[in-house]
XYZ file of C-alpha atoms in Angstrom:
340
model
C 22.052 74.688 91.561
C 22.945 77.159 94.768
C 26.010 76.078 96.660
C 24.928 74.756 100.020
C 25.020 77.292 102.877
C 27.396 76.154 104.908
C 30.894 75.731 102.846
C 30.216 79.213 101.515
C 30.252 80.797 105.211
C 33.180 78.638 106.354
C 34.991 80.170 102.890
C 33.961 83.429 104.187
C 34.874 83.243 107.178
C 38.635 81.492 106.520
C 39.040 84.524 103.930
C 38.041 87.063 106.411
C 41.062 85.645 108.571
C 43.391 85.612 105.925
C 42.509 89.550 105.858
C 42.696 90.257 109.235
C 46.127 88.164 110.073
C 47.809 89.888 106.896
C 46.575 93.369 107.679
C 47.622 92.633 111.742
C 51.148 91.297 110.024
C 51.194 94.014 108.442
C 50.945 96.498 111.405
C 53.268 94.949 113.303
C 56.003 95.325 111.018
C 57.376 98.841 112.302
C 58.354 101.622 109.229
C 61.551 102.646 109.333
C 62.232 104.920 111.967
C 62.965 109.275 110.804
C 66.292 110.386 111.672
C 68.063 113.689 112.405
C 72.272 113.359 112.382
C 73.295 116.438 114.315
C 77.009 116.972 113.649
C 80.006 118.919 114.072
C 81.698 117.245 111.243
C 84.713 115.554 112.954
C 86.788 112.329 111.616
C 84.647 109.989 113.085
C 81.478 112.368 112.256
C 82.177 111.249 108.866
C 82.430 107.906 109.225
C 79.199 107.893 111.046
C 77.672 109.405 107.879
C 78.754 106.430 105.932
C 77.640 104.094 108.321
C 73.945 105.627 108.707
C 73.663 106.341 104.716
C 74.384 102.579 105.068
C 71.712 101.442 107.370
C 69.484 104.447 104.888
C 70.095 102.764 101.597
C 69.054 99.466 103.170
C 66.041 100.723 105.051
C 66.907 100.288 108.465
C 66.207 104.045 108.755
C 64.961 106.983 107.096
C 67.763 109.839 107.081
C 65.946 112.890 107.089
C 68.556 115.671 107.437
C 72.262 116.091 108.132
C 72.171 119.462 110.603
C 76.225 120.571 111.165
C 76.699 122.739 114.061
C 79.839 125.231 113.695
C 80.351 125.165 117.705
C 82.567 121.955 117.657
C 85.285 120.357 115.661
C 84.258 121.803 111.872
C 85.459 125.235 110.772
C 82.144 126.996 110.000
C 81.368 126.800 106.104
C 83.696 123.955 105.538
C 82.310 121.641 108.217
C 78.875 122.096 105.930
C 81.008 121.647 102.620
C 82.097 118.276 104.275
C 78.514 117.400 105.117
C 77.719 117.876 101.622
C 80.807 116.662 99.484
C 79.958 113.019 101.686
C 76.149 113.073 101.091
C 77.143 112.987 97.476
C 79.973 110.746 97.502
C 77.629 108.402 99.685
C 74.553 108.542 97.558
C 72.248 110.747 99.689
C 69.988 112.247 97.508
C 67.167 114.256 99.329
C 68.498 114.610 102.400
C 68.560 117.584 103.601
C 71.594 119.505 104.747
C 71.778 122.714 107.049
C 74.042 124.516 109.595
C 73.465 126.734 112.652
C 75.078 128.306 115.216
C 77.769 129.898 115.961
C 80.960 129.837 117.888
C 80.243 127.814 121.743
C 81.856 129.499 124.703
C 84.986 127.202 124.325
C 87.398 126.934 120.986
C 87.969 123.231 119.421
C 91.738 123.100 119.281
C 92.701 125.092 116.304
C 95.329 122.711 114.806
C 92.846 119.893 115.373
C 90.538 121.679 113.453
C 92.481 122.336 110.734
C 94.048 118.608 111.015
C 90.367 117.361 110.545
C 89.681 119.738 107.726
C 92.745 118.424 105.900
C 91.624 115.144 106.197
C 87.444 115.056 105.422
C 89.186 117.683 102.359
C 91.058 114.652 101.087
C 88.090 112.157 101.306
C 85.970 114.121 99.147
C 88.073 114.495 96.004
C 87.129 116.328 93.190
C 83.968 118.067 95.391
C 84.414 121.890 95.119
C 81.667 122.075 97.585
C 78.933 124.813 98.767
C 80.332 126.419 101.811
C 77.717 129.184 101.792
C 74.871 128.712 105.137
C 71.940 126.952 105.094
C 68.738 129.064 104.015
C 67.234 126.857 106.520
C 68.977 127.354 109.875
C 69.542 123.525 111.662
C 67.186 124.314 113.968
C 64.576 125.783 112.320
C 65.171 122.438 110.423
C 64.929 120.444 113.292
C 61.650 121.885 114.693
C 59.805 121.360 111.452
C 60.883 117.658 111.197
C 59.628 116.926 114.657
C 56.921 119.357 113.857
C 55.712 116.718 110.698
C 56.578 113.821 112.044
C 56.988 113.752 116.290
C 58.820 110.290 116.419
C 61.452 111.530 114.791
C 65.003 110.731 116.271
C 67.618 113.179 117.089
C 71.540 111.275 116.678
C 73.663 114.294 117.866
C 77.649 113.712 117.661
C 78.535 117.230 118.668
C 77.818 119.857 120.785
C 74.257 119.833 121.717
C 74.169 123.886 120.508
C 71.478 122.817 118.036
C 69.401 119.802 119.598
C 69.310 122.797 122.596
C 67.934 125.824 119.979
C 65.331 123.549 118.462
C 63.928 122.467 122.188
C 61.013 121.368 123.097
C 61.618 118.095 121.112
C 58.107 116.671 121.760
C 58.498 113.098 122.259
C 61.546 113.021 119.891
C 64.391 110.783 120.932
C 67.826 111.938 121.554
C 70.647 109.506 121.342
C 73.876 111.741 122.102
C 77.615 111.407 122.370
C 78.975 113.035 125.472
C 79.522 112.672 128.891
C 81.587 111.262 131.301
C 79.511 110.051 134.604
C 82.352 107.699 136.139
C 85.100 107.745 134.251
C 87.727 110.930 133.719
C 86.944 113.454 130.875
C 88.952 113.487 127.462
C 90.329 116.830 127.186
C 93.475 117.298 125.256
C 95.910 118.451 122.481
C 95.537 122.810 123.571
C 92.556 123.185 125.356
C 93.352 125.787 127.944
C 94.961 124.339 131.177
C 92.315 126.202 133.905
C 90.367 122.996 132.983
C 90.494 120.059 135.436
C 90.166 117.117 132.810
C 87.200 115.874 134.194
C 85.100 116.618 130.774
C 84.230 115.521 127.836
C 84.829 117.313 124.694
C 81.692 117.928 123.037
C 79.899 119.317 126.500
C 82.458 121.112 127.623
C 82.254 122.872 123.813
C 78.711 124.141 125.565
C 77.773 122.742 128.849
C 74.545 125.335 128.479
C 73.168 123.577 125.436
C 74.060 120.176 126.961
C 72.636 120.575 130.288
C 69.687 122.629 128.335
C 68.859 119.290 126.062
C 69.766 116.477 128.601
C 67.119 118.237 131.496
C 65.076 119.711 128.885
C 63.623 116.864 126.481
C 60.585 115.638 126.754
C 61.065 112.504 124.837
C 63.378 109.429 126.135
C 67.292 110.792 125.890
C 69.655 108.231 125.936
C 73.759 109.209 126.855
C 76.709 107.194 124.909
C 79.051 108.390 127.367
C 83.006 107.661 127.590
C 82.069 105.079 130.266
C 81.233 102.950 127.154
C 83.265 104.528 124.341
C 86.387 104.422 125.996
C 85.776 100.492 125.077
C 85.490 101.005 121.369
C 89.493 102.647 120.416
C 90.566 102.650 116.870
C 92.834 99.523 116.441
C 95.421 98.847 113.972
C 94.203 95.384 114.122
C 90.568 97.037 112.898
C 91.796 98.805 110.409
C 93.902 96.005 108.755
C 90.406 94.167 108.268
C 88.751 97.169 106.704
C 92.080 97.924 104.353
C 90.795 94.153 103.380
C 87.369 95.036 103.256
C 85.689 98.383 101.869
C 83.495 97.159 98.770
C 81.353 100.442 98.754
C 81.960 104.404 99.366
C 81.035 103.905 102.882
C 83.808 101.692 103.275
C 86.145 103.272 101.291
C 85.458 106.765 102.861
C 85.975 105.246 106.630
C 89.470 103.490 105.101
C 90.649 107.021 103.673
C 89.748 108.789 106.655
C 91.238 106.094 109.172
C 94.477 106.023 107.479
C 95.262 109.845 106.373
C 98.714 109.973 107.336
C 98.248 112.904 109.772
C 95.223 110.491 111.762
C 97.635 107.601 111.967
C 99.894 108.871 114.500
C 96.825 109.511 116.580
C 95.549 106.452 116.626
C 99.253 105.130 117.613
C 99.183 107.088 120.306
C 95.471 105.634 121.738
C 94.184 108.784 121.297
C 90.845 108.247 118.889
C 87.793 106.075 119.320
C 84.637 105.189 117.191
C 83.120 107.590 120.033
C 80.138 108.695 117.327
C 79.897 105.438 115.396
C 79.349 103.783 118.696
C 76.198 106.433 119.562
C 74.675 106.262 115.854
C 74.511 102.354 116.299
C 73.397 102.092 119.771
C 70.683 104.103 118.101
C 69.835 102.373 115.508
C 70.406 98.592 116.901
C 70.144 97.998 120.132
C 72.786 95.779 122.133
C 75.872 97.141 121.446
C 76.145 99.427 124.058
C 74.812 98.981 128.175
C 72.907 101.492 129.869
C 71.502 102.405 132.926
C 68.740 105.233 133.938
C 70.569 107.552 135.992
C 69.744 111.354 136.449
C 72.391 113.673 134.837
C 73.594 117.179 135.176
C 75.875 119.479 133.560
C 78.430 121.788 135.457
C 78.062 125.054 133.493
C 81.370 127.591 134.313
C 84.354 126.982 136.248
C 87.605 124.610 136.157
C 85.102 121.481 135.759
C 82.931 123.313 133.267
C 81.054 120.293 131.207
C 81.850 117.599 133.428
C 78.316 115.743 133.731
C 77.383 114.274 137.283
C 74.911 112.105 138.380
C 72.509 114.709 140.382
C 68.421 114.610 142.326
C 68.339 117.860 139.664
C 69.378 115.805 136.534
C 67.628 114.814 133.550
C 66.494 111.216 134.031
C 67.973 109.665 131.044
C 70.156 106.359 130.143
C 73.392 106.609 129.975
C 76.339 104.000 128.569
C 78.627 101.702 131.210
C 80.131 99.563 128.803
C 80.706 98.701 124.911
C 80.884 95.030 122.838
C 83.783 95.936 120.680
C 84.330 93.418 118.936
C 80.360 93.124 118.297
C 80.776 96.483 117.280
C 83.959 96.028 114.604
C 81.778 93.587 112.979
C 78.400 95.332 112.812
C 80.440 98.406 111.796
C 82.395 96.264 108.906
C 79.386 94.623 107.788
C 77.129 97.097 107.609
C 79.769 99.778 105.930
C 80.178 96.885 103.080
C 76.161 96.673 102.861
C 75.738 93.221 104.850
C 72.704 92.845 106.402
């Protein structure tokens, strides 16, 4: 006997839905967004690493590549051995690691160089480390990413010497620390005194490349300027809670790093901040940090070479006024402990 007519179209038909909400679920469920970390291999570099191979292993993003630049705070070939010894230590298998560039038109501090190098040295026991160059250079690296895959997003916690080589971006995002639009610059601890203070480090490294990839983009740039780092300082408070809390190598890198006994006395004398940490998670989750459009230049020679200015000749970008810290700390101690 046939089934009558009717119930077999409204089965259809309510099966046909099913199909067409799942597949529309489906869609709207974005994949994990491609990522670039552009890097000169600093302390809080590092701990940046750790947190995005955190917010990697759990799928939040996909960490492509790990692209060191030797113009800022890492001594070329061991700011790449860094890069490496803490891709293995954090469980970064098949990301891909490569350096470029050489020397900017201003020196990082030498004694804060080698300070830093003693101390990412010392979180990566027992690593003898490649220190030989890329076969790749970083931005050769960087163009074919964004080559294969347009969307992909630049997080750039140095100099911009590479993001600035590798232009045009396409519609690539750049999220970069750097800047200072109303607040004074950072400069310290040697650089040469012909510089008026109004600058912050990693521009003022290469105010060409910074002005170059901050006017040059095409895709949406987005500033994590002191304006809202300056909220986020390393506390002893902070670090008491992550002594009491660092259940995985991200954690326990950060906590090693944090507490070297040559960092210590910098961060009793206010002189560190989760500067990148701060840019790498405004980039990744929205809310931490407030911005507003804004167009932004770069002074390129003189005693305020660096200093970034609000400007009719800018790149209109988005740049940071202010920082949730203690939204941050948690977000930062969570996710370095795998919490979702």
């Amino acid at each position: 006997m046939k089934r009558p007519l009717l119930p077999l179209l409204l089965t259809l038909l309510a099966a046909t839905s099913l199909i067409h909400a799942t597949a529309a679920q489906a869609r709207s469920v974005p994949e994990r967004p491609a990522v670039i970390f552009d890097t000169d291999m600093d302390f809080d570099d590092a701990a940046t690493l750790a947190y995005l191979a955190q917010e990697h292993h759990a799928g939040r993003i996909d960490l492509r590549a790990v692209t060191v630049t030797n113009s800022g705070a890492g001594l070329p070939g061991r700011a790449i051995r860094h890069a490496r010894c803490l891709a293995e230590r954090l469980g970064l298998r098949g990301v891909r690691i490569a350096d470029g560039s050489g020397t900017g038109p201003h020196s990082f501090p030498a004694d804060l160089r080698q300070l830093f190098d003693r101390v990412l040295t010392a979180a990566t026991p027992g690593c003898a480390g490649d220190e030989s160059p890329s076969a790749v250079r970083a931005p050769e690296l960087i163009r074919k990413l964004l080559r294969d895959d347009p969307a992909t997003q630049i997080i750039a916690t140095g100099p911009l010497t590479n993001p600035a080589a590798a232009l045009p971006y396409s519609a690539a995002r750049l999220t970069t620390m750097g800047g200072a639009v109303h607040v004074p610059g950072n400069l310290c601890c040697g650089t040469p005194p012909e510089f008026d203070g109004t600058q912050e480090f990693n521009y003022w490294l290469d105010p060409a490349a910074a002005r170059a990839a901050l006017t040059g983009s095409r895709g949406a740039v987005r500033m994590v300027s002191l304006d809202a780092a300056n909220e986020v300082p390393i506390t002893d408070t902070f670090l008491d809670r992550l002594a009491a809390d660092h259940g995985t190598p991200a954690a326990a890198t950060v906590l090693e790093i944090v507490t070297h006994p040559e960092v210590r006395p910098l961060i009793a004398q206010n002189l560190l901040y989760w500067w990148d940490p701060l840019a790498a998670m405004s980039a990744v989750r929205p809310g931490y940090v407030e911005f507003t459009y804004g167009r932004v230049d770069v002074v390129l020679s003189g005693p305020s070479a660096g200093r970034t200015f609000l400007s009719p000749a800018g790149g209109r970008l988005r740049y940071g006024t202010a920082a949730d810290r203690a939204a941050f700390e948690q977000r930062f101690l969570d996710t370095l402990n795998g919490r979702p």
